[in-house]
Each structure stands twice: as structure tokens, then as C-alpha cells.
Short mmCIF file of C-alpha atoms in Angstrom, two decimals:
data_model
loop_
_atom_site.label_atom_id
_atom_site.label_comp_id
_atom_site.label_asym_id
_atom_site.label_seq_id
_atom_site.Cartn_x
_atom_site.Cartn_y
_atom_site.Cartn_z
CA GLN A 466 125.29 -152.19 -19.89
CA ALA A 467 126.34 -154.64 -17.18
CA ALA A 468 128.86 -152.10 -15.91
CA ARG A 469 126.13 -149.46 -15.69
CA VAL A 470 123.96 -151.78 -13.62
CA ALA A 471 126.92 -152.59 -11.36
CA ASP A 472 127.71 -148.91 -10.76
CA GLY A 473 124.06 -148.11 -10.00
CA SER A 474 123.30 -145.89 -12.98
CA LEU A 475 120.78 -148.51 -14.21
CA ASP A 476 118.64 -150.89 -12.19
CA LEU A 477 118.23 -153.43 -15.01
CA ALA A 478 119.73 -153.99 -18.42
CA VAL A 479 119.45 -156.42 -21.31
CA CYS A 480 122.86 -157.50 -22.60
CA TRP A 481 125.15 -160.40 -23.43
CA VAL A 482 127.14 -161.26 -20.35
CA ARG A 483 129.66 -163.86 -19.20
CA ARG A 484 129.75 -165.68 -15.87
CA ASP A 485 132.96 -163.86 -14.97
CA ASP A 486 131.27 -160.49 -15.63
CA LEU A 487 128.42 -161.44 -13.31
CA ASP A 488 130.76 -162.57 -10.54
CA SER A 489 133.19 -159.67 -10.79
CA ARG A 490 130.42 -157.05 -10.91
CA GLY A 491 128.11 -158.62 -8.30
CA LEU A 492 125.25 -159.19 -10.72
CA ASN A 493 122.49 -161.74 -11.22
CA SER A 494 121.09 -162.68 -14.60
CA ARG A 495 118.17 -164.46 -16.18
CA LEU A 496 117.75 -165.52 -19.75
CA ILE A 497 115.46 -163.14 -21.57
CA GLY A 498 116.18 -164.10 -25.18
CA ALA A 499 118.38 -166.09 -27.53
CA ASP A 500 119.20 -165.44 -31.16
CA ARG A 501 120.13 -168.34 -33.37
CA LEU A 502 122.79 -166.78 -35.56
CA TYR A 503 122.96 -167.47 -39.28
CA ALA A 504 125.50 -166.97 -42.03
CA VAL A 505 125.06 -164.71 -45.05
CA SER A 506 126.44 -165.18 -48.55
CA ALA A 507 125.89 -163.96 -52.07
CA GLY A 508 123.45 -166.02 -54.12
CA HIS A 509 120.02 -167.53 -53.70
CA ASP A 510 120.71 -171.01 -52.27
CA ALA A 511 119.73 -170.98 -48.59
CA ASP A 512 121.13 -174.41 -47.66
CA GLU A 513 122.52 -175.11 -44.21
CA VAL A 514 126.20 -174.39 -43.68
CA ARG A 515 128.49 -176.02 -41.12
CA ALA A 516 130.05 -173.72 -38.55
CA ARG A 517 133.55 -174.75 -39.65
CA ASP A 518 132.79 -173.45 -43.15
CA ILE A 519 131.88 -169.89 -42.16
CA VAL A 520 133.84 -166.69 -41.62
CA VAL A 521 133.48 -164.72 -38.38
CA LEU A 522 134.34 -161.03 -38.46
CA LEU A 523 136.39 -159.54 -35.61
CA ASP A 524 136.54 -155.75 -35.41
CA ASP A 525 139.70 -153.87 -34.44
CA ASP A 526 137.51 -151.44 -32.43
CA VAL A 527 137.75 -153.41 -29.19
CA THR A 528 135.77 -150.80 -27.27
CA ALA A 529 132.64 -150.98 -29.40
CA TRP A 530 132.90 -154.69 -30.21
CA SER A 531 134.54 -156.24 -27.12
CA SER A 532 131.63 -158.58 -26.32
CA TRP A 533 131.24 -159.65 -29.93
CA ASN A 534 134.97 -160.21 -30.36
CA ALA A 535 135.19 -162.36 -27.20
CA TYR A 536 132.22 -164.43 -28.36
CA ALA A 537 133.52 -164.72 -31.93
CA GLU A 538 137.05 -165.69 -30.90
CA GLN A 539 135.74 -168.62 -28.85
CA LEU A 540 133.42 -169.68 -31.67
CA VAL A 541 136.41 -169.77 -34.03
CA ARG A 542 138.45 -171.84 -31.54
CA ASP A 543 135.63 -174.27 -30.81
CA THR A 544 134.31 -174.87 -34.33
CA GLY A 545 137.16 -174.25 -36.74
CA ALA A 546 135.38 -171.31 -38.37
CA ARG A 547 137.72 -168.75 -39.93
CA ALA A 548 138.35 -165.37 -38.35
CA ALA A 549 138.62 -162.25 -40.49
CA HIS A 550 139.91 -159.07 -38.86
CA ILE A 551 138.30 -155.84 -40.03
CA SER A 552 138.67 -152.19 -39.07
CA ASP A 553 135.65 -150.58 -40.73
CA GLY A 554 132.85 -151.32 -38.25
CA GLY A 555 131.47 -153.84 -40.73
CA ILE A 556 130.05 -156.23 -38.14
CA THR A 557 126.64 -154.78 -39.06
CA GLY A 558 125.06 -152.53 -41.66
CA PRO A 559 126.11 -151.77 -45.23
CA ALA A 560 129.79 -152.51 -44.54
CA PHE A 561 128.80 -156.03 -43.38
CA PHE A 562 126.99 -156.60 -46.67
CA ASP A 563 130.08 -155.40 -48.55
CA HIS A 564 132.21 -157.98 -46.68
CA VAL A 565 129.68 -160.68 -47.61
CA ARG A 566 129.76 -159.70 -51.30
CA ARG A 567 133.57 -160.01 -51.35
CA SER A 568 133.78 -163.25 -49.38
CA ARG A 569 133.98 -166.71 -50.90
CA ARG A 570 132.51 -168.15 -47.69
CA PRO A 571 129.33 -167.32 -45.80
CA ILE A 572 129.86 -164.80 -42.99
CA LEU A 573 128.22 -165.11 -39.58
CA ASN A 574 125.75 -162.35 -38.79
CA SER A 575 125.79 -160.37 -35.57
CA PRO A 576 122.91 -160.42 -33.08
CA LYS A 577 122.75 -156.65 -33.59
CA SER A 578 121.61 -157.24 -37.19
CA GLN A 579 119.01 -159.97 -36.66
CA THR A 580 116.15 -157.85 -37.99
CA THR A 581 117.97 -156.00 -40.79
CA PRO A 582 116.55 -157.05 -44.17
CA LEU A 583 119.10 -158.66 -46.48
CA PRO A 584 119.71 -157.11 -49.89
CA PRO A 585 118.07 -159.23 -52.61
CA GLU A 586 121.38 -160.66 -53.90
CA LEU A 587 122.29 -162.08 -50.46
CA VAL A 588 120.87 -165.09 -48.67
CA ALA A 589 120.77 -166.36 -45.07
CA HIS A 590 121.99 -169.87 -44.24
CA PRO A 591 121.15 -171.75 -41.06
CA VAL A 592 124.41 -172.61 -39.28
CA VAL A 593 124.63 -176.23 -38.12
CA ASP A 594 127.16 -178.57 -36.61
CA PRO A 595 126.68 -176.82 -34.20
CA LYS A 596 123.72 -174.42 -34.13
CA VAL A 597 125.15 -171.11 -32.92
CA TYR A 598 123.27 -169.09 -30.29
CA TRP A 599 123.77 -165.67 -28.72
CA THR A 600 122.01 -165.24 -25.38
CA TRP A 601 120.46 -162.09 -24.01
CA SER A 602 120.39 -161.64 -20.24
CA LEU A 603 118.39 -159.42 -17.98
CA VAL A 604 120.90 -158.32 -15.32
CA TRP A 605 120.49 -156.69 -11.91
CA ARG A 606 122.58 -156.20 -8.79
CA ARG A 607 122.80 -159.16 -6.39
CA SER A 608 122.28 -156.71 -3.53
CA GLU A 609 118.96 -155.49 -5.00
CA VAL A 610 116.10 -155.63 -2.48
CA ARG A 611 113.52 -153.24 -3.95
CA PRO A 612 110.31 -155.14 -4.78
CA ALA A 613 109.66 -153.02 -7.88
CA VAL A 614 112.95 -154.10 -9.45
CA LEU A 615 112.68 -157.75 -8.39
CA ASN A 616 109.05 -157.98 -9.54
CA THR A 617 110.04 -156.50 -12.88
CA VAL A 618 112.70 -159.20 -13.27
CA ASP A 619 110.07 -161.87 -12.61
CA ALA A 620 107.54 -160.29 -14.96
CA LEU A 621 110.02 -159.98 -17.83
CA THR A 622 111.48 -163.47 -17.54
CA ASP A 623 108.49 -165.58 -16.50
CA GLY A 624 107.90 -168.42 -18.96
CA ILE A 625 110.91 -167.71 -21.18
CA GLY A 626 112.02 -171.36 -21.41
CA ASP A 627 115.37 -172.41 -22.85
CA LEU A 628 114.77 -171.08 -26.40
CA GLY A 629 116.69 -174.00 -27.94
CA ILE A 630 120.00 -173.29 -26.22
CA HIS A 631 120.05 -176.62 -24.38
CA GLU A 632 119.58 -178.79 -27.46
CA PRO A 633 122.45 -181.27 -27.92
CA ASP A 634 123.63 -179.52 -31.10
CA ALA A 635 123.51 -175.96 -29.69
CA TRP A 636 126.70 -173.96 -29.16
CA LEU A 637 127.24 -171.39 -26.42
CA PRO A 638 130.58 -170.02 -25.22
CA ASP A 639 132.07 -171.80 -22.20
CA ASP A 640 131.48 -168.79 -19.95
CA ASP A 641 127.85 -168.23 -20.98
CA PRO A 642 125.72 -168.23 -17.80
CA TYR A 643 123.20 -170.61 -19.41
CA LYS A 644 125.63 -173.24 -20.62
CA PRO A 645 125.15 -176.37 -18.54
#
């Protein structure tokens, strides 16, 4: 979506973006949302799980999952979580649940599946040490001067706050535009 804003086919977009993406594409961003990611496992015990004890799926489809893979690879490096490479699109949906059922460790969910109900035999675990966040940015061109676009940016982002991403135990990738 950031590329579409940069090329002018969109005026605004909501997406995950890195500082380098903003700089190289001539874009501005503002925080519009943040998802605290959780891990999913089989069972009924919803205790917290440390980031180093989870599995993070990386999909071989680097076109569809490039942002997720970049995020996930840094999370693995920074926390000691385990990476599992898949080729079935199982970052979300029924294939994700199949990976969870086969795994001995909880698997980190994707921000694209935050609202998908879990099957009854699976449970969500808060991830701690650190708390893992995915940020959503509203992006627009730095050269934008039209009041309608700029006023829309203000209206959509006014009063958002930090959504927990600046807590001492929060994790964001190094190149996240909101990481201090």
C-alpha cells in the first residue's frame, strides 16, 4: 500500500511500514493503530508465554508476506523465538490453525488474524518478555498539499496516543517509525 501512495494511485493508506520505506518513497506516517500480538496453542491454559518460547512462522511466498517476514525475522533475532518456514500460506486462516495443532510450542499470530475466532481446542496466550506489537500507520506523500488529504490525516489520527508501544517492556522492530 505504501508503494501505491508513493506512485500516486492512492492518497492515503493504512499499512505496516518501516522508516526506510518512508524515506525511500517520500512518505510521511502517523500511528493509527497497534496490535499486541499473542501466541496460540492447543489446550485451554491461557497463561502468559515468553517471546523466546514461541514459534514465528515465515512464509516462502515473499511477495505476499514480505512485510510479515521482515518483521518476524527481526523478532526471532531479538528475542530468541524460533522461526518455522512454511510454504502453504498458513500465516492466517485454517492452515495457521493446523500449524498450531501440530506444534509443541505456541505460535505467534499475525496482525491479519487478530479478529478471527479461535477454534475451541486452541487458546491465546499473552506474549511477554517482551510484549510484541505490530503498528499500523496512516501514510501519505510528503509533497501532499491538498487540504482535504491533510485534514483527513489529522481527523483519523487525532487523539490516538501511544497504544502501549512505548511501555518499557514493549517490542517494536528497530526500523519501526514509532520506536524511540
